[in-house]
mmCIF file of C-alpha atoms and ligand atoms in Angstrom:
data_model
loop_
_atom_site.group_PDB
_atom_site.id
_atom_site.type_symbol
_atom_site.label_atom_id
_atom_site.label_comp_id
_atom_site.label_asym_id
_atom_site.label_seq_id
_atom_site.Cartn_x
_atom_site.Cartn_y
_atom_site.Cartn_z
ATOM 1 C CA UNK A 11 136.456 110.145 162.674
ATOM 2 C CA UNK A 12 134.048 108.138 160.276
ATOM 3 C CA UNK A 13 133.139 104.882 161.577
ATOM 4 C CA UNK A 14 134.581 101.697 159.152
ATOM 5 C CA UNK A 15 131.675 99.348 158.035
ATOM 6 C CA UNK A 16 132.704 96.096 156.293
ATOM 7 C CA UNK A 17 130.612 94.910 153.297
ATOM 8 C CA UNK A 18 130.624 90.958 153.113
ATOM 9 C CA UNK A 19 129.886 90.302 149.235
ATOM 10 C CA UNK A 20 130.506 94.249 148.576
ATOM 11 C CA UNK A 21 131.476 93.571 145.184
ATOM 12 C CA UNK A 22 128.018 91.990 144.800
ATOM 13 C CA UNK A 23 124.967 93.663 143.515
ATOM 14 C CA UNK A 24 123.716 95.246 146.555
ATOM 15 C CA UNK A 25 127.137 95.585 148.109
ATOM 16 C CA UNK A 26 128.041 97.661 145.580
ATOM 17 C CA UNK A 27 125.158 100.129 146.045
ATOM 18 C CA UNK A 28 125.142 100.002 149.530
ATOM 19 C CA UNK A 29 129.234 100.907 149.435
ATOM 20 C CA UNK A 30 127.796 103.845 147.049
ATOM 21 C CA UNK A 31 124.905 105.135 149.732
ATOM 22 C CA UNK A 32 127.510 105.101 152.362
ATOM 23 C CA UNK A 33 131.278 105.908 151.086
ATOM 24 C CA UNK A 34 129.880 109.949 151.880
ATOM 25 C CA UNK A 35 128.961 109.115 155.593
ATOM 26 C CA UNK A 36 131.393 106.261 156.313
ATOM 27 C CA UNK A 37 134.820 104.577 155.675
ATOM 28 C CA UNK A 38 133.216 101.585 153.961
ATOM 29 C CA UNK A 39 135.163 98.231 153.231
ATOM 30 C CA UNK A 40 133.971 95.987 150.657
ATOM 31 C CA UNK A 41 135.068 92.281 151.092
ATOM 32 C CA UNK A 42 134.510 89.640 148.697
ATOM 33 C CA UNK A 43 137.130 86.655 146.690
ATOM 34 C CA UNK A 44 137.710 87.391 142.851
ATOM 35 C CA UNK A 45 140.531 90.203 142.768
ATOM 36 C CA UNK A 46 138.948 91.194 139.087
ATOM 37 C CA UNK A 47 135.304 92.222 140.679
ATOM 38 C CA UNK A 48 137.232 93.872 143.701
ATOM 39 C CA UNK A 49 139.122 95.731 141.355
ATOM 40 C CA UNK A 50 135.385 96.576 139.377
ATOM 41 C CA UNK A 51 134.104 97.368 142.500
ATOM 42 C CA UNK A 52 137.037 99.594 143.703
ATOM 43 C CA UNK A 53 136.700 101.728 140.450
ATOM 44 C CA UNK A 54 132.969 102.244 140.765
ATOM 45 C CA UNK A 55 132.980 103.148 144.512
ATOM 46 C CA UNK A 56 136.171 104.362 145.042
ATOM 47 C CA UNK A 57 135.743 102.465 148.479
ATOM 48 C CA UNK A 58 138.377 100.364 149.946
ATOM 49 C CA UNK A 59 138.279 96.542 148.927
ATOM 50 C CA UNK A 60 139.492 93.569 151.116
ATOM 51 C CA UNK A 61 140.130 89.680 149.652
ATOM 52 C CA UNK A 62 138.000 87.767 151.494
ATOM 53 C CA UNK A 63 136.556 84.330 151.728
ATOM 54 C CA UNK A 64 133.827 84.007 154.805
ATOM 55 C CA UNK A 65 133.974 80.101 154.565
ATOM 56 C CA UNK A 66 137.689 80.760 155.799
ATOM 57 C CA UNK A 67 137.750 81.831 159.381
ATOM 58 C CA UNK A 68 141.290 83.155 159.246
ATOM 59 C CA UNK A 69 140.335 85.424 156.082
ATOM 60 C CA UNK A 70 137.626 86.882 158.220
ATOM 61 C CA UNK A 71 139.312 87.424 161.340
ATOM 62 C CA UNK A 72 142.445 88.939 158.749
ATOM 63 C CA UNK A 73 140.035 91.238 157.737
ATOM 64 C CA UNK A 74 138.260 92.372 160.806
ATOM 65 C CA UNK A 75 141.657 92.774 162.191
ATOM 66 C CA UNK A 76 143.125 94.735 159.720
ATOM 67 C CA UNK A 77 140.466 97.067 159.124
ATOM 68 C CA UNK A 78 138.934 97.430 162.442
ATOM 69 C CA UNK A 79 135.221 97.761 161.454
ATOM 70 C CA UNK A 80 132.625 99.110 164.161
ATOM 71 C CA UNK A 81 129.659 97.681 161.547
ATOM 72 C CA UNK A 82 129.985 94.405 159.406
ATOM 73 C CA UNK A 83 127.132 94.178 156.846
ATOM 74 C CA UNK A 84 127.070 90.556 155.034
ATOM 75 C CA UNK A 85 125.871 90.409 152.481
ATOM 76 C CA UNK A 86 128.329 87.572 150.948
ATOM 77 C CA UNK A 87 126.208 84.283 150.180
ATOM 78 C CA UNK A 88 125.967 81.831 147.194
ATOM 79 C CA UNK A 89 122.857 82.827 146.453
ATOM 80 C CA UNK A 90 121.660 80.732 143.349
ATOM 81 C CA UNK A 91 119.315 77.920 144.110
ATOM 82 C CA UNK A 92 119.748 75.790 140.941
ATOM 83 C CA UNK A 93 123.721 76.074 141.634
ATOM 84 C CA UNK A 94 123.293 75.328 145.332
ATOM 85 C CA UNK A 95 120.973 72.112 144.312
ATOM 86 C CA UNK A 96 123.927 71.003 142.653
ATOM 87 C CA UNK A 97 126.770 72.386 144.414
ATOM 88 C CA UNK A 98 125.060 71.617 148.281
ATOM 89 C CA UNK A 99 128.515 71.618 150.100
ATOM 90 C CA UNK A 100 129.636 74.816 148.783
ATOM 91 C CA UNK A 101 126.319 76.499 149.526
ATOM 92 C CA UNK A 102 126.756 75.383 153.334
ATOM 93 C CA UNK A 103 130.055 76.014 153.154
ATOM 94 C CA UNK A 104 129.210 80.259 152.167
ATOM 95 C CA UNK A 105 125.940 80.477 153.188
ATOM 96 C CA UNK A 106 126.059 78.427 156.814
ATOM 97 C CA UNK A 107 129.801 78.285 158.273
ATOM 98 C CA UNK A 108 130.554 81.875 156.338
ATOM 99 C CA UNK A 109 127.834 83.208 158.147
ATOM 100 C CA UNK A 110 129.021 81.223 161.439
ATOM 101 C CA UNK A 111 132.573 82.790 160.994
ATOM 102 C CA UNK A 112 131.514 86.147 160.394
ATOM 103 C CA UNK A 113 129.702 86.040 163.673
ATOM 104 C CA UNK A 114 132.068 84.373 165.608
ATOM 105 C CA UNK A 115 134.993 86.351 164.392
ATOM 106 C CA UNK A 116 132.263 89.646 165.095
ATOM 107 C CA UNK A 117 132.031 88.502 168.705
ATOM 108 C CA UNK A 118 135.720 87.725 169.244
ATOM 109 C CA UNK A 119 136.956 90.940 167.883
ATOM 110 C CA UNK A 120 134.134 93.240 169.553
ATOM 111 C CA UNK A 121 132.372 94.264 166.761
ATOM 112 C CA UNK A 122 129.216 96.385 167.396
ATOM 113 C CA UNK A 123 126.485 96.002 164.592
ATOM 114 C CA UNK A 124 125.981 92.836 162.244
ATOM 115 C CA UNK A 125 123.400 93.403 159.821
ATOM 116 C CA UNK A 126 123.034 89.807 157.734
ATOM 117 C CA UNK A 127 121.204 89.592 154.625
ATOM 118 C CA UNK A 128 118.521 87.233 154.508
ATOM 119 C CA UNK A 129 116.212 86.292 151.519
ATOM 120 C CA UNK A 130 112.217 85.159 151.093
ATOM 121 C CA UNK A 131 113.793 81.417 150.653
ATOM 122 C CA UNK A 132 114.725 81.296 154.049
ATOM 123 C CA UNK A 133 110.581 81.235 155.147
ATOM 124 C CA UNK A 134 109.195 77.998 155.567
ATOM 125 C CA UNK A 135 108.391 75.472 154.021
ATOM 126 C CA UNK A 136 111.752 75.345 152.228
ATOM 127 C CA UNK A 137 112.009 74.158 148.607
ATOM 128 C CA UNK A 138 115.550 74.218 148.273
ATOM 129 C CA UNK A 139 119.198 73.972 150.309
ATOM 130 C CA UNK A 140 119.874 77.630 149.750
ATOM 131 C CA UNK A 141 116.427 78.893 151.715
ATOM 132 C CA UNK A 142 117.398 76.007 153.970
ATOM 133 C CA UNK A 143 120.916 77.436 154.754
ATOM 134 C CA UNK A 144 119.509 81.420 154.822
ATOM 135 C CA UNK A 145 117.142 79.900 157.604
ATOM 136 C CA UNK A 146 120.347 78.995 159.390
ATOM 137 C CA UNK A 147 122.206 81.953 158.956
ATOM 138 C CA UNK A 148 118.833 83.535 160.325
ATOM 139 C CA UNK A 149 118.465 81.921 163.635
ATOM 140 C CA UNK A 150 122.421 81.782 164.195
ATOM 141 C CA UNK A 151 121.629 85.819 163.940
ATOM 142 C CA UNK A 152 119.256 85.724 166.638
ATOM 143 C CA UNK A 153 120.313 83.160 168.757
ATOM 144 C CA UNK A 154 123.791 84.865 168.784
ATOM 145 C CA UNK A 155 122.656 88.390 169.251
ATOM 146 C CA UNK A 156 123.886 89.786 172.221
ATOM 147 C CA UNK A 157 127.380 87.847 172.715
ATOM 148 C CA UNK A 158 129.752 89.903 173.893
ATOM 149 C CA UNK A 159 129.026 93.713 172.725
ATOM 150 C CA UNK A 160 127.792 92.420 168.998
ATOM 151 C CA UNK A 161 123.982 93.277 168.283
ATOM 152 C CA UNK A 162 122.337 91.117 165.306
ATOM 153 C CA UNK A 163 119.823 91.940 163.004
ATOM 154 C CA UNK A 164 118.675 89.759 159.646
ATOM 155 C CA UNK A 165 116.597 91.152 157.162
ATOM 156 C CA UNK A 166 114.642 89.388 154.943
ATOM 157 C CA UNK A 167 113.303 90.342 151.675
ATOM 158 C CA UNK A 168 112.121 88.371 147.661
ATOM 159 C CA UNK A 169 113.830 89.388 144.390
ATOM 160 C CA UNK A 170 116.412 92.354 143.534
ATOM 161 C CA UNK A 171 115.361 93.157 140.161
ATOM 162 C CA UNK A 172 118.496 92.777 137.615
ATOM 163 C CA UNK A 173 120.497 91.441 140.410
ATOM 164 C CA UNK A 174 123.496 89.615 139.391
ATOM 165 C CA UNK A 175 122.302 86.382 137.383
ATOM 166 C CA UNK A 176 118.836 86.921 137.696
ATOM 167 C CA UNK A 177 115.806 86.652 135.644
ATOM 168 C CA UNK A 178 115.854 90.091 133.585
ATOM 169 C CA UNK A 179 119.831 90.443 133.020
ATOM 170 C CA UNK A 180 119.304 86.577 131.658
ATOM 171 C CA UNK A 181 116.499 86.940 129.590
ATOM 172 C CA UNK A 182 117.942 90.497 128.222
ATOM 173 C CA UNK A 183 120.802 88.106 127.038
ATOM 174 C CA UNK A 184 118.407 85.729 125.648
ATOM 175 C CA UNK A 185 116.965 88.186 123.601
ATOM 176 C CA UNK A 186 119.959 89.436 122.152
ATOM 177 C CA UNK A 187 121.275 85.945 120.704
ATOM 178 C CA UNK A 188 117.693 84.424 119.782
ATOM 179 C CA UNK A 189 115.193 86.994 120.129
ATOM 180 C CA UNK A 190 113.535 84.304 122.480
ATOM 181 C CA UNK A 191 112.657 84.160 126.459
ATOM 182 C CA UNK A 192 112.950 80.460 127.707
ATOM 183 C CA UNK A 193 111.483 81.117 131.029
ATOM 184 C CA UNK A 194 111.666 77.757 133.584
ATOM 185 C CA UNK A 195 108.669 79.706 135.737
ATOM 186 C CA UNK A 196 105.969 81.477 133.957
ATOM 187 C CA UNK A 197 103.121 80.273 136.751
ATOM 188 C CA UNK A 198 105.298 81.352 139.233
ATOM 189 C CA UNK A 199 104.997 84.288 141.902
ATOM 190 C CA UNK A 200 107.570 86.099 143.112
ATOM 191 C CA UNK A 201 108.154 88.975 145.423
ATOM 192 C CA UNK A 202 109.730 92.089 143.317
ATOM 193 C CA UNK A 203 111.646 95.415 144.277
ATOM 194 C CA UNK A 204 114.125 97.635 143.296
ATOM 195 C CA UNK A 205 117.931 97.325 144.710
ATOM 196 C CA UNK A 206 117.343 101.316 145.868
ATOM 197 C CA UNK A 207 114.608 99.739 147.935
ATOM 198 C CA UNK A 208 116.647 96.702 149.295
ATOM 199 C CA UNK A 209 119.592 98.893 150.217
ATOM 200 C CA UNK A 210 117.234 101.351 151.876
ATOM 201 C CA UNK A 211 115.865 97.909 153.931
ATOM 202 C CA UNK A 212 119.366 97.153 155.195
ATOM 203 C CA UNK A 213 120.291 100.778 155.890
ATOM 204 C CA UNK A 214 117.066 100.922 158.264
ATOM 205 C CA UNK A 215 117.446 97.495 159.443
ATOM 206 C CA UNK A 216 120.951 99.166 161.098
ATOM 207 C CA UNK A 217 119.385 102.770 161.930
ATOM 208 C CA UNK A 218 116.801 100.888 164.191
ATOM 209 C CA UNK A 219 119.445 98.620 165.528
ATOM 210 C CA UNK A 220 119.262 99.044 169.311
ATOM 211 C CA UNK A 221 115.054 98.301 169.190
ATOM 212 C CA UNK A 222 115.251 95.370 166.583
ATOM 213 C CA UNK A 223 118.442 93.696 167.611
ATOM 214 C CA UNK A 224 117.978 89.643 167.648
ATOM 215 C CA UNK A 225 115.027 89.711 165.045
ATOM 216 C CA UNK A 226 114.358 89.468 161.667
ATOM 217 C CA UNK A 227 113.218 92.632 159.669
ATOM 218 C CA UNK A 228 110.762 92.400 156.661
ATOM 219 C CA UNK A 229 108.225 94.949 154.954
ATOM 220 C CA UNK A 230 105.311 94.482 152.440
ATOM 221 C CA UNK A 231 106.601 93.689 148.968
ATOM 222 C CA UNK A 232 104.287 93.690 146.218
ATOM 223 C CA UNK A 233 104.934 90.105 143.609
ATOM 224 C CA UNK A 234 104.150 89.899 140.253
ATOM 225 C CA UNK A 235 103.328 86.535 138.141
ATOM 226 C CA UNK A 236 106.661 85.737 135.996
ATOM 227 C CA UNK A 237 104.273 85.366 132.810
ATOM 228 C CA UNK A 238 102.717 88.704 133.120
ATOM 229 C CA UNK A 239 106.573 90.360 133.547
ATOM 230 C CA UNK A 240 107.120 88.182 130.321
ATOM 231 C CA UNK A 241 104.555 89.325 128.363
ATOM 232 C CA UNK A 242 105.208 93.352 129.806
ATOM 233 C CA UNK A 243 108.438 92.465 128.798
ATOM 234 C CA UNK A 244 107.787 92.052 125.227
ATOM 235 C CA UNK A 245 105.750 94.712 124.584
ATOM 236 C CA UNK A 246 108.527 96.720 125.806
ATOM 237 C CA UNK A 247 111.441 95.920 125.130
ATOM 238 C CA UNK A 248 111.033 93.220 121.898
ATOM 239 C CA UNK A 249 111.435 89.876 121.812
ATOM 240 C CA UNK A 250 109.234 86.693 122.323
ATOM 241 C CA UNK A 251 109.079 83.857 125.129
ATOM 242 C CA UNK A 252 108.239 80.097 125.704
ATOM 243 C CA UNK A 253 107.948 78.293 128.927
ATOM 244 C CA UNK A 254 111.042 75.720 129.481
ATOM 245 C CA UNK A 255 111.099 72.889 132.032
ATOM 246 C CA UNK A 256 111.397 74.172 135.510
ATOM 247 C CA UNK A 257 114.471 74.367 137.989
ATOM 248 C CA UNK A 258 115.504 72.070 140.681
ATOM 249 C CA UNK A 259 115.028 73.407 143.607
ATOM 250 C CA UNK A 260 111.860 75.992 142.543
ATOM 251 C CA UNK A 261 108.552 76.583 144.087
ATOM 252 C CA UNK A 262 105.368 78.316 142.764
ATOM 253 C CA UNK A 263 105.444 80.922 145.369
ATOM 254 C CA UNK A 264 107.469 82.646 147.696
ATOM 255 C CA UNK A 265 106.280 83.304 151.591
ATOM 256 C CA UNK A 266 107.784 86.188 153.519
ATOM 257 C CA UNK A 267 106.274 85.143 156.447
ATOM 258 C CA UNK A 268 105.942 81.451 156.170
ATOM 259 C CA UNK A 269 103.038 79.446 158.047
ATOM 260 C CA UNK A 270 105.310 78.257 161.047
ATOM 261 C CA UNK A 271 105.659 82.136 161.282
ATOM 262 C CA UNK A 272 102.690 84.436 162.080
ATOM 263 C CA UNK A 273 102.706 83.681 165.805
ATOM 264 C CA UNK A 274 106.572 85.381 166.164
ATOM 265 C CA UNK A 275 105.158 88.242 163.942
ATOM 266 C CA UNK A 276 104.236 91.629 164.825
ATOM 267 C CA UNK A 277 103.966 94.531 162.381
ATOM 268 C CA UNK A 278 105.864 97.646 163.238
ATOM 269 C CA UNK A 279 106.039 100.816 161.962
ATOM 270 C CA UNK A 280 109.697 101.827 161.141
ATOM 271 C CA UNK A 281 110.156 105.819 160.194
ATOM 272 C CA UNK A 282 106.597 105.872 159.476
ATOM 273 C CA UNK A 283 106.498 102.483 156.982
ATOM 274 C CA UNK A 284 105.043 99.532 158.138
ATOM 275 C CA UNK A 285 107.500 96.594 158.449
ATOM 276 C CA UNK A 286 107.230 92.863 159.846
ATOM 277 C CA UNK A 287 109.547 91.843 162.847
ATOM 278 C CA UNK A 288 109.867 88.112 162.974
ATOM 279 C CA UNK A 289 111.467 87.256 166.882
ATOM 280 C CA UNK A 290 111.572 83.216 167.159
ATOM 281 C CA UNK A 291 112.449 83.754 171.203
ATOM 282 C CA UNK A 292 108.860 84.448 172.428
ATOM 283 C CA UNK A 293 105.639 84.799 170.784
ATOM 284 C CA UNK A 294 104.486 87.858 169.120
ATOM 285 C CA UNK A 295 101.761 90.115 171.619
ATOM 286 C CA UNK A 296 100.515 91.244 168.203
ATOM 287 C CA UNK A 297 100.643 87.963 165.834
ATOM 288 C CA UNK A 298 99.624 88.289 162.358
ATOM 289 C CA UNK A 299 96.870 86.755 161.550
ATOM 290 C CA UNK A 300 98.277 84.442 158.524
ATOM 291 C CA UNK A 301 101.342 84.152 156.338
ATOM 292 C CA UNK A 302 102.591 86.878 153.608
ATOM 293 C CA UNK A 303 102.939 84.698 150.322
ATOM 294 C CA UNK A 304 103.576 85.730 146.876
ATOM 295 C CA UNK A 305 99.994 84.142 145.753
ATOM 296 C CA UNK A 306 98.636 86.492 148.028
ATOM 297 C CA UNK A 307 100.002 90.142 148.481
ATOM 298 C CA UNK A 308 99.185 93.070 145.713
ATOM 299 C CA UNK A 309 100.700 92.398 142.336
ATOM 300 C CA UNK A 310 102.505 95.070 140.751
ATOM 301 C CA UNK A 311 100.574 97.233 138.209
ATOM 302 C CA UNK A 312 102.049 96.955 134.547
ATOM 303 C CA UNK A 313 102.887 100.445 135.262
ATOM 304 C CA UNK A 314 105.315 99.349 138.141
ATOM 305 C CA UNK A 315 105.991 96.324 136.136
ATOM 306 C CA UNK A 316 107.599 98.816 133.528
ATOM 307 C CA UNK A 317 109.217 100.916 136.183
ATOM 308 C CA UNK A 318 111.348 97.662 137.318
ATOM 309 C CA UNK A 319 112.227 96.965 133.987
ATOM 310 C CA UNK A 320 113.511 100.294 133.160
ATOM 311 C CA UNK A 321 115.461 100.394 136.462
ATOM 312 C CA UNK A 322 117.982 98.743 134.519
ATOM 313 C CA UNK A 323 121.572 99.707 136.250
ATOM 314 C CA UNK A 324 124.695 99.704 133.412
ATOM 315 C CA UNK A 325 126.438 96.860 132.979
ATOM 316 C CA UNK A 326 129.204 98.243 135.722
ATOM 317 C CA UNK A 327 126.704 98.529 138.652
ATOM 318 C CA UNK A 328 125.483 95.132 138.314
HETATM 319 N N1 LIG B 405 119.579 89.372 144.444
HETATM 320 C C1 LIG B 405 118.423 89.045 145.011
HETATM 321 O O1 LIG B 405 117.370 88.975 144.350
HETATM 322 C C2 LIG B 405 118.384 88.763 146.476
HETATM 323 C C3 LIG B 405 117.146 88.548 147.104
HETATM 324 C C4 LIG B 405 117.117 88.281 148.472
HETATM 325 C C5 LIG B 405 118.289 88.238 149.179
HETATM 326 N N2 LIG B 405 119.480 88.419 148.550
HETATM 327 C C6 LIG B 405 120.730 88.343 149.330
HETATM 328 O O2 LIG B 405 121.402 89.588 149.171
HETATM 329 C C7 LIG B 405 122.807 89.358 149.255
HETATM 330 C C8 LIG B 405 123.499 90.035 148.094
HETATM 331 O O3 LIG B 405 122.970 89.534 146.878
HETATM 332 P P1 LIG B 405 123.475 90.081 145.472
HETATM 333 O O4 LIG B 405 122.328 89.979 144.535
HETATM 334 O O5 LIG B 405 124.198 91.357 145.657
HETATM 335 O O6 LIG B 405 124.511 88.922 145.090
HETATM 336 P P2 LIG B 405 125.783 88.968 144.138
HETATM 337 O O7 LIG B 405 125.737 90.121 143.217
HETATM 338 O O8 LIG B 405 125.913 87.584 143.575
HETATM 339 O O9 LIG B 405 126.957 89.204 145.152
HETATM 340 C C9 LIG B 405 127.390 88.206 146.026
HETATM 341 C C10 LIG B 405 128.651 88.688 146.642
HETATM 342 O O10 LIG B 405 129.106 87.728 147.590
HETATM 343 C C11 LIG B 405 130.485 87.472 147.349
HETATM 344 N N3 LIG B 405 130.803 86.154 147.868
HETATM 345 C C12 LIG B 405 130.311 84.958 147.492
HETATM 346 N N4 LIG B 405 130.893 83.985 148.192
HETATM 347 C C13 LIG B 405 131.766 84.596 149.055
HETATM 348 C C14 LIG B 405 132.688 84.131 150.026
HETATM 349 N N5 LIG B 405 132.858 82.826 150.267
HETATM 350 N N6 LIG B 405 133.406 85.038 150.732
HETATM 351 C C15 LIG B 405 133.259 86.359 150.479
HETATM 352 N N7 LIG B 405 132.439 86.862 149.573
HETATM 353 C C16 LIG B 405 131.696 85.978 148.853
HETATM 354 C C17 LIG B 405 130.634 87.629 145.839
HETATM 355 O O11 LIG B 405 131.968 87.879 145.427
HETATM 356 P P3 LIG B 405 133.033 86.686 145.149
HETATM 357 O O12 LIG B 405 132.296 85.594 144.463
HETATM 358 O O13 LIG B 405 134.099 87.340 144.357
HETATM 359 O O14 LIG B 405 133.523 86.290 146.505
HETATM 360 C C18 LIG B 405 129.784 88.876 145.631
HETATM 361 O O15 LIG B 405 130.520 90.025 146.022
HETATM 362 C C19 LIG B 405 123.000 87.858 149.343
HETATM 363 O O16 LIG B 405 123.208 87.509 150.681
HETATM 364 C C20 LIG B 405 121.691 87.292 148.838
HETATM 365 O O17 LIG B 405 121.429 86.029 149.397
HETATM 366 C C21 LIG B 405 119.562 88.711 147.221
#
């Protein structure tokens, strides 16, 4: 018989292409609270979709019971930080006590694998409430790893490009009704892959379960500076762009390894790739020797700049 895996958020961005790497393989679930994006999300995947609210204990353990998952990947979050600046209580509410109840109902209901999705923001120093409550999710993951039959893993990775709401869905919109970019972060850094390559993070993240359980995975990302996307952008695909007032809530650069963070570090290779393991319950044998920030990794080539931008899923898969 297949084994079930629950997708928290799996009519998200990611959930949805997860659901559509696995719905061959496995009896995949996707859980998540607007019955019009389930219904989006059933048609696309064909997988099975599950109302859901993780801020609701009772919804979880409804679900969990009902569809009997050996795997729960959750990916469910409120994941914008200018929203979350404003909106603080509902952020927690998703982000820190869904997260709790997902484990907790995990561990009650014997669950075997959790795989929770993590994001750069949650690497210190924080900037905003939304890397702040990602931390927590993080080190409830680790800390709870291990109670009753339930293994943990986070992983932790920057930007999705054309995730839901982000910048190049936004600024494609822009374009179309002014022909004009505002962009609130043109000196800004940040981390960049494709949603292929997130999905493939998770997906090893639970292959390599039994050695990583309790930690944190990460791998090398390359970043990009917003203006030169901006300017690749326009030579592309049309359009022109001005720099706006900035964001509550944003920072210049993004650390994937923050400075508190080196000395829990090691780097591990993971089906030949090399990956960062962050484990905050002993010191690493192997530390790295300094933090992974956006100012200083490899910047994507134009040529990979285009590649991201023409990566563009339909409207549908987004
Ligand atoms: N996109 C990125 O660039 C990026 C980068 C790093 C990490 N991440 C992380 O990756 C995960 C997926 O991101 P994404 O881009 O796929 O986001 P997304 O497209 O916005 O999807 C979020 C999903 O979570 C669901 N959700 C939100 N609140 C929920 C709740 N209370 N209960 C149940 N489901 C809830 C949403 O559906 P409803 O609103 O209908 O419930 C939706 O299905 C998130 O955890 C995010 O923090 C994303």
């Amino acid at each position: 018989m297949k084994e079930t895996v629950l997708i928290t958020g799996g009519s998200g961005f990611l959930g949805k292409t997860l659901a559509l790497k696995l719905r061959d393989t496995h009896r995949v679930v996707l859980g998540a609270r607007n019955h019009a994006r389930n219904q989006e999300a059933l048609a696309r995947t064909g997988c099975e979709v599950a109302p859901l609210d993780v801020s609701n204990l009772e919804s979880v353990r409804d679900v969990l019971h009902q569809h009997r998952p050996q795997v729960v990947i959750h990916a469910a979050a409120s994941k914008f930080v200018d929203i979350s600046e404003r909106n603080p209580m509902e952020c927690v509410d998703v982000n820190v006590l869904g997260s709790q109840n997902v484990i907790r109902a995990c561990v009650d209901l014997g669950i075997q694998d959790l795989i929770a999705v993590s994001t750069d923001k949650a690497a210190p120093p924080h900037g905003n409430i939304y890397g702040v409550s990602k931390a927590m999710m993080e080190r409830m993951c680790g800390l709870m790893d291990g109670r009753g039959d339930l293994r943990i893993v986070s992983v932790r990775f920057g930007n999705i490009a054309w995730s839901t709401g982000s910048v190049f869905p936004i600024w494609k919109r822009m374009v179309a009704t002014h022909g004009q970019i505002e962009s609130t972060g043109p000196n800004m850094r940040r981390f960049f892959f494709t949603v292929e390559e997130a999905s493939e993070l998770v997906l090893r993240a639970w292959k390599h379960i039994a050695e990583i359980h309790g930690k944190i995975l990460s791998r090398h990302m390359k970043s990009a500076q917003i203006s030169d996307i901006l300017d690749v952008w326009t030579s592309v695909r049309g359009g022109t762009w001005k720099p706006i007032a900035p964001r509550p809530g944003d920072k210049d650069d993004e650390y994937l390894i923050g400075p508190s963070e080196p000395d829990f570090t090691s780097l591990v290779s993971l089906d030949g790739l090399p990956h960062y393991l962050i484990d905050f319950s002993k010191r690493s044998e192997t530390p790295l020797d300094g933090t992974v920030s956006s100012a200083d990794v490899d910047r994507l080539s134009t040529k990979e700049i285009e590649a991201l931008l023409a990566a563009e899923p339909e409207e549908a898969d987004r």
